[in-house]
Coordinates of C-alpha atoms in Angstrom, one line a residue:
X227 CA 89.4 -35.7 -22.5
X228 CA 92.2 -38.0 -23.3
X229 CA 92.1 -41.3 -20.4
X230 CA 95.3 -39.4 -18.3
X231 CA 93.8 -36.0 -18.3
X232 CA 90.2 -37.6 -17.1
X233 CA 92.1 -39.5 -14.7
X234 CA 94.1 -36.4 -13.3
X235 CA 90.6 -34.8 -13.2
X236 CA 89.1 -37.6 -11.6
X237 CA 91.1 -37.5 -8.8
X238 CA 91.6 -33.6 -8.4
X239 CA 87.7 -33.2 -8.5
X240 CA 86.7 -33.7 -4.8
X241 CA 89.8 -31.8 -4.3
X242 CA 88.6 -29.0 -6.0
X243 CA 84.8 -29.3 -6.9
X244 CA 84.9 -25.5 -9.4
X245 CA 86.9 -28.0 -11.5
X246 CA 83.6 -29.6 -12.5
X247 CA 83.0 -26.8 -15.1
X248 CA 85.2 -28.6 -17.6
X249 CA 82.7 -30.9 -18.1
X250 CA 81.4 -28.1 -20.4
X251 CA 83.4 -29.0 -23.0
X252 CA 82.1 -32.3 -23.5
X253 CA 79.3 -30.5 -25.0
X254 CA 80.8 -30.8 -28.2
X255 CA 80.3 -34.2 -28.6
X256 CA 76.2 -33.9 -27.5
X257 CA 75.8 -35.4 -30.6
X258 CA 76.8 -39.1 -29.9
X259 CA 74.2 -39.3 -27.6
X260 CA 71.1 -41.6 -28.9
X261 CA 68.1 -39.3 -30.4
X262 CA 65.6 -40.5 -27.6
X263 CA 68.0 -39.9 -24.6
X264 CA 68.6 -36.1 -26.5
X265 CA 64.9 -35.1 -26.8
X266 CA 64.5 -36.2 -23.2
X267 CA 67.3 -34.0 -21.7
X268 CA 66.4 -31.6 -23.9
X269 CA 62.9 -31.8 -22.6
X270 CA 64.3 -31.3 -19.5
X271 CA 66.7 -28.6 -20.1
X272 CA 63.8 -26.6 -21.4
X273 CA 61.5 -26.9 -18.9
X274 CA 63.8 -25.6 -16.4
X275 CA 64.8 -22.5 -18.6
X276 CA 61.2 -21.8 -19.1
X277 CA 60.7 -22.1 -15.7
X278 CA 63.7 -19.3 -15.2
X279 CA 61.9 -16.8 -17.5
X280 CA 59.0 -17.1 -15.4
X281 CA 60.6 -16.6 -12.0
X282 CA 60.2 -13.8 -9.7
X283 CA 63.9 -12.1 -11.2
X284 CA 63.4 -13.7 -14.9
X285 CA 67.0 -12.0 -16.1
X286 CA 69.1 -13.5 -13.1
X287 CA 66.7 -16.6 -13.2
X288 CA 67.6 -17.5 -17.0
X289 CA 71.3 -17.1 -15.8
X290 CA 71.1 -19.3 -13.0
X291 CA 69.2 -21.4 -15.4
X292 CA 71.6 -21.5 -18.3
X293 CA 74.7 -22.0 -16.1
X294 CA 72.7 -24.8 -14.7
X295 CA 72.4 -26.7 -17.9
X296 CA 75.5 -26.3 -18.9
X297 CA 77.3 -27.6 -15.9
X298 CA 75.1 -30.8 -14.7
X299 CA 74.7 -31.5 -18.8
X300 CA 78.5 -31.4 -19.1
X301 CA 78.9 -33.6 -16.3
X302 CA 76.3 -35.7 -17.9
X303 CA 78.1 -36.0 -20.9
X304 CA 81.6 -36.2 -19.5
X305 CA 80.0 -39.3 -17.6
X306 CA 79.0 -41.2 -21.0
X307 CA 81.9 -40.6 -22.3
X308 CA 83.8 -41.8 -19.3
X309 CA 81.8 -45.1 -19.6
X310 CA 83.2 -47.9 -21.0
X311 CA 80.6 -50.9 -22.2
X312 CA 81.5 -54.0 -20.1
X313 CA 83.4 -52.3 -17.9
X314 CA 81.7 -51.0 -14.1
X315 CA 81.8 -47.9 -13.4
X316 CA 83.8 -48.6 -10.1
X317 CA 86.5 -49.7 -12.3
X318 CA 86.9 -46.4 -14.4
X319 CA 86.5 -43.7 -11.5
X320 CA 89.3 -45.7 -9.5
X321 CA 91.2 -41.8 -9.7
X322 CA 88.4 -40.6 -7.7
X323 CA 89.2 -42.7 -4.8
X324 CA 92.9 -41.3 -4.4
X325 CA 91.2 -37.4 -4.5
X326 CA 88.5 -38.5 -2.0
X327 CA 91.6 -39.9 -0.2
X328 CA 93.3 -36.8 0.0
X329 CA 90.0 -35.5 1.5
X330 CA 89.4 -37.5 4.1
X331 CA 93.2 -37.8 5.5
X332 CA 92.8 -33.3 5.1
X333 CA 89.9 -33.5 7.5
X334 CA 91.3 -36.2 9.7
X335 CA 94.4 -34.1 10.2
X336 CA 93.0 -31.0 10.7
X337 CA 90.2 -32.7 13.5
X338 CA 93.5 -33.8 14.7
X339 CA 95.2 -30.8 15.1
X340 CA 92.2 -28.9 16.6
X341 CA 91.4 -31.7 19.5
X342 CA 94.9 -32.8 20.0
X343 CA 94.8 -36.2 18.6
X344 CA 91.4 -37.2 19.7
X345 CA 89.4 -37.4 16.4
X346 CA 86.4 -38.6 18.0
X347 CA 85.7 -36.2 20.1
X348 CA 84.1 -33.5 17.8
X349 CA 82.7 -34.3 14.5
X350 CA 85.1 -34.1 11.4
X351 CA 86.3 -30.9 10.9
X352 CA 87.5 -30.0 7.0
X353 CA 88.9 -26.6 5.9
X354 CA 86.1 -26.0 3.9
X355 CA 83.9 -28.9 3.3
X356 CA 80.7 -28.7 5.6
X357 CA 80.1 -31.7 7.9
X358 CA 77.4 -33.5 5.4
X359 CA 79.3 -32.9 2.5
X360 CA 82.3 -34.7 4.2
X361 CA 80.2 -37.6 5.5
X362 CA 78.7 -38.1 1.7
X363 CA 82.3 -38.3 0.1
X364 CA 83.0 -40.6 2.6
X365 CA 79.9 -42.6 1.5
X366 CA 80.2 -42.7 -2.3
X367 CA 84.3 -43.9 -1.4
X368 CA 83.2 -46.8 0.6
X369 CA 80.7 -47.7 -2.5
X370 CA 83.1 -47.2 -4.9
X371 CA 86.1 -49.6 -2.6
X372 CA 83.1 -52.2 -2.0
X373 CA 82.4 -52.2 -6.0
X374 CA 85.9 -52.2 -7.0
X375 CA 86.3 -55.7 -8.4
X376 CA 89.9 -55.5 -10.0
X377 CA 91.8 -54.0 -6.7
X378 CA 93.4 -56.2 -4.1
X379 CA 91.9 -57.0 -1.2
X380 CA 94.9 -55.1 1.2
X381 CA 94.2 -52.0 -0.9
X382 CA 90.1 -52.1 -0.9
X383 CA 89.6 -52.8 2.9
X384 CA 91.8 -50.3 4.4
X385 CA 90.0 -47.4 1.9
X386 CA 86.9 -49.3 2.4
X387 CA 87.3 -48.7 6.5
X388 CA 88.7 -45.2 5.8
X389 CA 85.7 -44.1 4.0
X390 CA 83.5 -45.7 6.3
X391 CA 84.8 -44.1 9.4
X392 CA 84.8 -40.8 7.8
X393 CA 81.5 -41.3 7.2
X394 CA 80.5 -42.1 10.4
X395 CA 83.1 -39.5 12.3
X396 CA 81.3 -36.9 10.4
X397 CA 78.1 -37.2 12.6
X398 CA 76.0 -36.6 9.7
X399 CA 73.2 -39.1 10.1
X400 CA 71.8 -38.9 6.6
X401 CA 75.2 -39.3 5.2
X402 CA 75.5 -42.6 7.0
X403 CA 71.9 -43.7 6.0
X404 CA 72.6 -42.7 2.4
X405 CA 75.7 -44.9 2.8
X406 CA 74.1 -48.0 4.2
X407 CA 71.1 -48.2 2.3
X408 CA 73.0 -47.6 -0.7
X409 CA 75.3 -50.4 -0.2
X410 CA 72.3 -52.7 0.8
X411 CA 70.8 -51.7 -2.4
X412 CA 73.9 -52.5 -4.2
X413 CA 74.0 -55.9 -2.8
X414 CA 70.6 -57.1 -3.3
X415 CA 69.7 -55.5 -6.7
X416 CA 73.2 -55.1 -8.6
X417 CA 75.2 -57.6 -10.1
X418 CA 77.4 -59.3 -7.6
X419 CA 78.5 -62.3 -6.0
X420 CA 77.0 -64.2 -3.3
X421 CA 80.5 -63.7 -1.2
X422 CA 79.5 -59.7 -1.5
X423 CA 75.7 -60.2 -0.5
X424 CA 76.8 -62.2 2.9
X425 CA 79.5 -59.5 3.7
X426 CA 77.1 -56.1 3.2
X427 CA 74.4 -58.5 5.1
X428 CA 77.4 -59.4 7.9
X429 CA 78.2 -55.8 8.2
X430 CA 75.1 -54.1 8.2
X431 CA 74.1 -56.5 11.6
X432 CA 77.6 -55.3 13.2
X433 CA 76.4 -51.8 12.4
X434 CA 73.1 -52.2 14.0
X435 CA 74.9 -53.8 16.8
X436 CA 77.0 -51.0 17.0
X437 CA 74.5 -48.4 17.2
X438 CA 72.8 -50.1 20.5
X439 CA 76.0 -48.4 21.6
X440 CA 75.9 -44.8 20.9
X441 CA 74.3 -43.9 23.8
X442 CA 77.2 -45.0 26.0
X443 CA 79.7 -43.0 23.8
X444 CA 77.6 -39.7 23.3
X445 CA 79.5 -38.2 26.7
X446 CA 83.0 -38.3 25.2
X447 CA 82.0 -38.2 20.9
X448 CA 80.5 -35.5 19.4
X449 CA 79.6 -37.7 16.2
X450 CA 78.2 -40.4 18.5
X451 CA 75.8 -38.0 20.4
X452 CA 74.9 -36.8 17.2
X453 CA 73.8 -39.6 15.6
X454 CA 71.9 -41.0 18.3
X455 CA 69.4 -37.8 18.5
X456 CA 66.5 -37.8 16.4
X457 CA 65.8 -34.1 16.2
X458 CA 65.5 -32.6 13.1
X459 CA 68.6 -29.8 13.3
X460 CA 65.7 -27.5 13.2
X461 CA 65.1 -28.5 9.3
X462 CA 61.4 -27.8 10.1
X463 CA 62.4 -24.0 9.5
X464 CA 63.9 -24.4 5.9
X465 CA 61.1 -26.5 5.4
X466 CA 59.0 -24.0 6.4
X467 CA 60.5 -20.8 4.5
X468 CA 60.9 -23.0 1.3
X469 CA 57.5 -24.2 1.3
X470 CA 56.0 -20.6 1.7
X471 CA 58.1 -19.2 -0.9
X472 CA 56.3 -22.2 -3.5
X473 CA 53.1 -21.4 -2.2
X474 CA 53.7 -17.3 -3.3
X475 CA 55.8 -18.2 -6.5
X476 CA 54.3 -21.8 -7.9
X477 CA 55.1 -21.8 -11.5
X478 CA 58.6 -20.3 -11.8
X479 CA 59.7 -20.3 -8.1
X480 CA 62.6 -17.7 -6.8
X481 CA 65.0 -18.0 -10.2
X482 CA 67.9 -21.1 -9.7
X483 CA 70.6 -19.7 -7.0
X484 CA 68.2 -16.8 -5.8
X485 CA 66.4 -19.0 -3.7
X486 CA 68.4 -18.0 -0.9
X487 CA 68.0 -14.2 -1.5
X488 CA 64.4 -14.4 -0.7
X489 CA 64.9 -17.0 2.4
X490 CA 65.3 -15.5 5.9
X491 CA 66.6 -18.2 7.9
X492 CA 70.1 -16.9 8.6
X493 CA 72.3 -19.7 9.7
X494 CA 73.8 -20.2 6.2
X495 CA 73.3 -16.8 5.1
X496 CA 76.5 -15.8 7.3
X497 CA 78.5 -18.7 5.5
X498 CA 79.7 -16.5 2.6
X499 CA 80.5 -13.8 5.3
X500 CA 82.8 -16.8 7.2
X501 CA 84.4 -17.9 4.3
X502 CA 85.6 -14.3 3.3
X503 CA 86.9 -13.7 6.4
X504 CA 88.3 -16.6 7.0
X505 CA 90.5 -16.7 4.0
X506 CA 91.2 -13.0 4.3
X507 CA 90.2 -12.3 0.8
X508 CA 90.6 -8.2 -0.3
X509 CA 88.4 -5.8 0.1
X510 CA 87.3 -5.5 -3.3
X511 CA 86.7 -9.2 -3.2
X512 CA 84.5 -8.7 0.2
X513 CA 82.9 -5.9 -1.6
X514 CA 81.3 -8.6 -4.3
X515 CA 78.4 -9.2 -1.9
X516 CA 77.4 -5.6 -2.0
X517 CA 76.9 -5.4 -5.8
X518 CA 73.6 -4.5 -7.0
X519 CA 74.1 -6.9 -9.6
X520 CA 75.0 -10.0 -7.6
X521 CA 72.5 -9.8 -5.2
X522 CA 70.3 -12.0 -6.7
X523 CA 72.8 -14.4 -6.2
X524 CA 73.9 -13.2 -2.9
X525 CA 73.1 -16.8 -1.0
X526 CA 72.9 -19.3 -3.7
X527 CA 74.6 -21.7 -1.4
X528 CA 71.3 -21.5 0.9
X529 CA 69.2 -24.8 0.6
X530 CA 66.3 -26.2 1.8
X531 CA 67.1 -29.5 2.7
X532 CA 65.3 -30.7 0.6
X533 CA 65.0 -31.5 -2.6
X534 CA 61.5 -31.2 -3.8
X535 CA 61.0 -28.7 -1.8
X536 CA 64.2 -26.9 -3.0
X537 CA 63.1 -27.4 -6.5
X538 CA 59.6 -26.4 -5.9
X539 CA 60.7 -23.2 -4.4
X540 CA 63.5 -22.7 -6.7
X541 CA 62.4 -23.6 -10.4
X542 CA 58.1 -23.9 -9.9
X543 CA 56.3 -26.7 -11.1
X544 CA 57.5 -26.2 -14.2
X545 CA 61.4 -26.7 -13.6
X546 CA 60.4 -29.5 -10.7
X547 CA 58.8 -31.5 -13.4
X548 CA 61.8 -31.6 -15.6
X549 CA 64.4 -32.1 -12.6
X550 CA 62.3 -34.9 -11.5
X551 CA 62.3 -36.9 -15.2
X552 CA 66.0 -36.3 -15.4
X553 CA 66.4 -38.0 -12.2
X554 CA 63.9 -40.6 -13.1
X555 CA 65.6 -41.4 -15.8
X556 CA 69.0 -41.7 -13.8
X557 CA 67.7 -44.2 -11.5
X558 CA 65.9 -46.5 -14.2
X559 CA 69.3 -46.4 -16.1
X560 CA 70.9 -47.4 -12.5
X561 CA 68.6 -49.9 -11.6
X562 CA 68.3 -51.4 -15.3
X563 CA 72.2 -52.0 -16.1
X564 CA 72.6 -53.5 -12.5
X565 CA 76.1 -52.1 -11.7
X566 CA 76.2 -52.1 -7.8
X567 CA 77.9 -49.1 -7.9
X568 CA 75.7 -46.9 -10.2
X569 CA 72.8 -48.8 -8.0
X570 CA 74.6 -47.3 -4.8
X571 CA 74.7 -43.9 -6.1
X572 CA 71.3 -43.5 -7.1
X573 CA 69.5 -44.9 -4.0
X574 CA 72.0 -43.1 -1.8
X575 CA 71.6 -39.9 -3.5
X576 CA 67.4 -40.4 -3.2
X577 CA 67.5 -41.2 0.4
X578 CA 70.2 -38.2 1.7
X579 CA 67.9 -36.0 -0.8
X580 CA 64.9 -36.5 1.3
X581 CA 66.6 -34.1 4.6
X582 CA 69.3 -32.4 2.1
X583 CA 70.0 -30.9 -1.3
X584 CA 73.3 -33.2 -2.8
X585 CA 72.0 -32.5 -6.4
X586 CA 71.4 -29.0 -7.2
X587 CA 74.5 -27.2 -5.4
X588 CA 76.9 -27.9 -8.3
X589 CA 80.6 -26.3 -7.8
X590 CA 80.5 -27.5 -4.2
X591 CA 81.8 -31.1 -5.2
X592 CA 79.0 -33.4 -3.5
X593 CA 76.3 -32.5 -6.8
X594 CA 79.3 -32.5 -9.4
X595 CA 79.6 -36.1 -8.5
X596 CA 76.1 -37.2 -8.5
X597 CA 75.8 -36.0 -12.2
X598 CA 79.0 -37.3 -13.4
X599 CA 77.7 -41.1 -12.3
X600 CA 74.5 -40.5 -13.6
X601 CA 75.7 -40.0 -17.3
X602 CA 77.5 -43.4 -16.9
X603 CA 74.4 -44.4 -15.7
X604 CA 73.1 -43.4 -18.8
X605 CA 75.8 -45.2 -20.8
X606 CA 75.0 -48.3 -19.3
X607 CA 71.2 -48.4 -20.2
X608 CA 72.1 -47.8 -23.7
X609 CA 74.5 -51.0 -23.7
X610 CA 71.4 -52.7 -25.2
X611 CA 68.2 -51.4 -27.4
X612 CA 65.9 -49.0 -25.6
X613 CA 62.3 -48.4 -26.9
X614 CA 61.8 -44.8 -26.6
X615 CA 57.9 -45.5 -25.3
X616 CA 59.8 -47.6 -22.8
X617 CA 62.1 -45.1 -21.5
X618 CA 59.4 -41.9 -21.4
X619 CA 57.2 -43.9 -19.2
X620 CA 59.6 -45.3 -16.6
X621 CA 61.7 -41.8 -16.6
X622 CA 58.0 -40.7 -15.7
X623 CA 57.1 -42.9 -13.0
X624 CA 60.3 -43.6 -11.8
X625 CA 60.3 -39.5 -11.3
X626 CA 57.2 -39.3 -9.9
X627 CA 57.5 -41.9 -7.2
X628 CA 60.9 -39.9 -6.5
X629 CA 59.1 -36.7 -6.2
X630 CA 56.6 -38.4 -3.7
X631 CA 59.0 -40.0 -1.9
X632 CA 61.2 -36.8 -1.3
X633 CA 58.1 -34.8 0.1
X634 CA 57.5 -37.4 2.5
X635 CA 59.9 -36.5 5.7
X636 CA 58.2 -32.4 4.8
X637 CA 54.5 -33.8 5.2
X638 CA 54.6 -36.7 7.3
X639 CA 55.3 -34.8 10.7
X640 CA 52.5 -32.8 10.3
X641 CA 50.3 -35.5 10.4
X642 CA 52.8 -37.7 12.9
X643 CA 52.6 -34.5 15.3
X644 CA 49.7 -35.2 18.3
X645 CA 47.0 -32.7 19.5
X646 CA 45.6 -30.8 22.6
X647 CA 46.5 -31.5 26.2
X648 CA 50.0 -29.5 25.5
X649 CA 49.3 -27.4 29.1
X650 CA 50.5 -24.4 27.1
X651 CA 48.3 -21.6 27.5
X652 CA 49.3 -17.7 26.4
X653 CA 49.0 -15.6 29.3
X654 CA 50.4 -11.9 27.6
X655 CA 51.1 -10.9 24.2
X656 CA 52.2 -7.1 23.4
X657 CA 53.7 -5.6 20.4
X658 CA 55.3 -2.1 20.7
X659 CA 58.4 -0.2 20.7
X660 CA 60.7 -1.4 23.4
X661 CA 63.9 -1.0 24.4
X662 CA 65.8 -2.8 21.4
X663 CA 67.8 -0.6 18.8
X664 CA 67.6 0.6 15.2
X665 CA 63.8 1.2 15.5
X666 CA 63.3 -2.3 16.1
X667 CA 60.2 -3.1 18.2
X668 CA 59.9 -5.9 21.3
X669 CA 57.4 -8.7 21.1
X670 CA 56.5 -9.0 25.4
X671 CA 55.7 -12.9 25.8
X672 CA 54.2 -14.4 28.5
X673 CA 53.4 -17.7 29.1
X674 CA 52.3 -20.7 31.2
X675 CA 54.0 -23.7 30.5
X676 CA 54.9 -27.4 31.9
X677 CA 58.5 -27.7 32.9
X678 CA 60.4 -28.3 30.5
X679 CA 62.4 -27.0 27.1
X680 CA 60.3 -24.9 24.7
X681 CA 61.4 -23.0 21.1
X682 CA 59.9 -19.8 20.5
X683 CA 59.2 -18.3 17.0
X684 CA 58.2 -15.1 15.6
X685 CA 57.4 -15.1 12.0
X686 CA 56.3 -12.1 9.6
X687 CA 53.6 -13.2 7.2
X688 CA 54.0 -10.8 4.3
X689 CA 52.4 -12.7 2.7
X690 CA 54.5 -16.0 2.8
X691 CA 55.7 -16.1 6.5
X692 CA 58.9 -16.4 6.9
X693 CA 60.8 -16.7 11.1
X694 CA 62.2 -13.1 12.1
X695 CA 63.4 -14.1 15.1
X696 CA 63.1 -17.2 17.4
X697 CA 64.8 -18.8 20.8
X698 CA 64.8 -21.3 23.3
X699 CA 63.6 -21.2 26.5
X700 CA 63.5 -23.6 29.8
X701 CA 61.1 -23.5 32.0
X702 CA 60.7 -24.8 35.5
X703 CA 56.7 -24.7 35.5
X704 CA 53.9 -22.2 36.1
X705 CA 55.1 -18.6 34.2
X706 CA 57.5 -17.6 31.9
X707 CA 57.9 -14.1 30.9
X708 CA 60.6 -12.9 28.0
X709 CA 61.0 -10.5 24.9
X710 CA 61.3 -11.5 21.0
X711 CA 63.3 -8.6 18.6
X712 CA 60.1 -7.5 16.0
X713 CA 61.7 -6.4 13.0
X714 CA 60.9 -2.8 11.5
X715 CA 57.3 -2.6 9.9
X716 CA 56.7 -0.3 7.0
X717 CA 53.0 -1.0 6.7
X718 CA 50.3 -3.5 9.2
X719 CA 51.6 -6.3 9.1
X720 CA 50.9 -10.0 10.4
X721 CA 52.9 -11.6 12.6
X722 CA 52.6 -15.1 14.4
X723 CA 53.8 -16.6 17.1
X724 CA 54.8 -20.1 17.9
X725 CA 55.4 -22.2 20.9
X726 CA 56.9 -25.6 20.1
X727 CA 58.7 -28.7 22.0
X728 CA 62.4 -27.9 21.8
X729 CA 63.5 -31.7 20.7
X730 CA 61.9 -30.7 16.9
X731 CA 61.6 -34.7 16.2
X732 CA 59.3 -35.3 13.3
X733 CA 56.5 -36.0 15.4
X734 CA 57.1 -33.0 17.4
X735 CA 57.1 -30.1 14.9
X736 CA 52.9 -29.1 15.1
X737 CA 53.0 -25.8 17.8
X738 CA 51.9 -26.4 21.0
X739 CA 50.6 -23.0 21.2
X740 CA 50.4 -20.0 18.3
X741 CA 48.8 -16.3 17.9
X742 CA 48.3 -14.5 15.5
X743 CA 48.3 -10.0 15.2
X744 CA 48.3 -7.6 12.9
X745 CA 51.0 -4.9 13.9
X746 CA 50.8 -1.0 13.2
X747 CA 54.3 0.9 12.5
X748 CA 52.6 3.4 13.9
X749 CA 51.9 2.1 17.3
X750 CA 53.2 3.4 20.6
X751 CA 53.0 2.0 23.6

């Protein structure tokens, strides 16, 4: 691309995020990249299509897998060629700041329109960006005003403010941690000036301050009482389905985009359904999701929130390994050219990565972004000679400990999560056909429980167990007696039922009661 069109794409990019696959054509010049950095995306490129021809759908896998090579390896390369040595990379994506501009004065007028004026009272509402999206192109604007060493100081601070109150109206807490602690990182590994150090350091105690505060403002902000819970948006379930669905497909996963077609959680399942309707698109358009052929791809916009998990699930060991080098290699090239910016990026990305996916939905702008940095990134490291030895080994550790790191928040409640003494005891369990419709069956509950706020789950294990139907109950003490929907059963079955705190905090995600049936279609009551 010549420097106007890049800059006009630049800028239109968070605009419109399907724009990212013109980095395709920067495959022509795959060439100019060093050998060494070649054989390692390459590695990684194959790994991941192998993994597609072992998935559980290997046609649709290998062209979920192809399209994904070609899109984030466009963006890679459009982001090397972007790169200019000796110039920060904060520098030449200045058009992205007037696109991400446009985006967060969109969203701040429309939460306008909707509450009357009073911004703060719900969390930031865009057209069609969800919440965490909005909140992370809020974050990667404030890093790229705070890097932006050549713009004037009464043009940085007000985009600098902007971004950071978008980020923080958004109410997505792991937009705002990704946003901080990338900033931090910025300021005490990158290459800046003592001036920049104090004022990240100055900032981040006003934000702490701040956040003694959220409390008091919870009763009239949406985004405040958000950010002050520590509940985990019931993640625990995507965690869940995700992880079963490794478990059952280990080497090749669910195909890249199908991991959604084989999930059950249905929150973002109805998304595509929204959308349509919401922009009135024709029936034949509407019709799309009924195609034998696309249902493979039905819900590729489901994630896991997570992701290693996501990867795991998606791609197998096989493709994990790969992602994980790639992104090793990212954040040695980050870390190893010292650009705060490029430094922001990478840790920001890594943290918001450990409770969402913001590197593997490409087309929905968040991801596009990510792997357009990262092939400046790249540039960078290759501003001076690079053994290849040298670069295989930290790619490898550095992707390792990242892989480690991510499947931290998925393991570490299970062993934060305390024991016995719950009070919870199962008084009645009976599976039969009740009064609910289509042949479905009704699970009768009944149990004894503290007073208090409970979350019920019925799961199918067939084999991987996957939550069929669940909901939340409050109890004032003693008994509590309800009905689950059981969903129709072709053959016996297993099903399992779980009783768990309703605040699903990390350390409060072990049930406090479960059992465990096999179910007949056959049975009568």
């Amino acid at each position: 691309m010549s420097s106007r069109r890049s800059a006009w794409w630049l800028a239109l990019l968070p605009l419109v995020p399907p724009l990212s696959v013109l980095g395709v054509i920067s495959w022509r010049r795959v060439t100019a990249l060093p050998l060494a950095l070649r054989w390692l995306l390459g590695t990684a490129a194959v790994l991941l299509l192998l993994s597609s021809v072992a998935a559980a759908r290997p046609l649709p896998g290998l062209v979920g897998g192809v399209l994904r090579v070609l899109v984030v390896g466009g963006l890679l390369l459009t982001g090397w060629q972007l790169a200019r040595p000796g110039q920060e990379a904060a520098e030449r994506l200045r058009p992205l700041l007037w696109g991400l501009l446009v985006v967060w004065l969109t969203a701040l007028l429309n939460t306008a329109l909707l509450e009357h004026g009073a911004v703060w009272r719900t969390r930031l509402l865009h057209p069609f960006l969800p919440m965490v999206w909005l909140g992370i192109m809020g974050g990667v604007g404030l890093w790229l005003a705070a890097c932006w060493r050549g713009g004037v100081w009464w043009l940085r601070w007000p985009l600098l403010l902007l971004g950071f109150a978008v980020m923080v109206l958004s109410g997505s807490r792991s937009a705002v941690a990704a946003g901080v602690v990338g900033l931090l990182a910025a300021a005490l590994v990158g290459r800046v000036s003592r001036n920049f150090r104090l004022t990240v350091l100055a900032g981040l105690v006003l934000l702490l301050a701040g956040a003694a505060l959220l409390p008091r403002l919870s009763s009239t902000s949406a985004a405040a009482a958000h950010l002050s819970q520590l509940d985990l948006n019931s993640r625990d379930l995507y965690w869940d389905e995700a992880r079963s669905i490794a478990q059952r497909l280990p080497w090749g996963g669910s195909g890249v985009l199908q991991l959604g077609a084989l999930a059950r959680t249905s929150e973002e399942n109805c998304w595509q359904e929204y959308v349509s309707a919401a922009l009135n698109c024709p029936p034949s358009v509407r019709a799309l999701k009924d195609a034998a052929w696309f249902q493979p791809f039905r819900y590729a916009i489901w994630q896991a929130h997570n992701v290693a998990l996501q990867s795991l699930a998606e791609s197998g060991l096989v493709g994990t390994a790969g992602l994980f080098l790639l992104l090793g290699l990212v954040t040695v090239a980050a870390l190893a050219g010292r650009d705060p910016f490029l430094i922001a990026t990478a840790v920001g990305y890594a943290v918001i990565n450990l409770v969402d996916n913001a590197t593997l939905l490409v087309g929905m702008g968040v991801a596009d972004l990510y792997w357009l940095i990262a092939g400046m990134a790249l540039r960078s490291l290759w501003a001076r000679p690079v053994a290849t030895g040298w670069l295989w080994s930290r790619a490898s550790l550095a992707g390792g400990v990242l892989l480690l790191a991510s499947l931290v928040p998925v393991q570490l409640p299970q062993l934060l999560t305390p024991q016995g003494g719950t009070g919870v005891r199962l008084l009645t369990l009976s599976s039969a056909r009740g009064p609910l419709s289509a042949g479905r069956s009704a699970v009768m509950v009944g149990l004894q429980v503290p007073a208090g706020q409970y979350r019920l789950q019925l799961r199918l294990c067939d084999p991987d167990c996957v939550v069929v139907d669940r909901r939340e109950i409050s109890s004032a003490g003693g008994a509590w007696w309800g009905e689950l929907s059981q969903p129709p059963l072709h053959t016996a079955s297993r099903l399992q039922l779980l009783v768990l705190p309703a605040a699903n905090t990390f350390w409060s995600v072990r049930p406090l009661a479960q059992a465990a049936w096999t179910a007949d279609p056959g049975a009568r009551p």
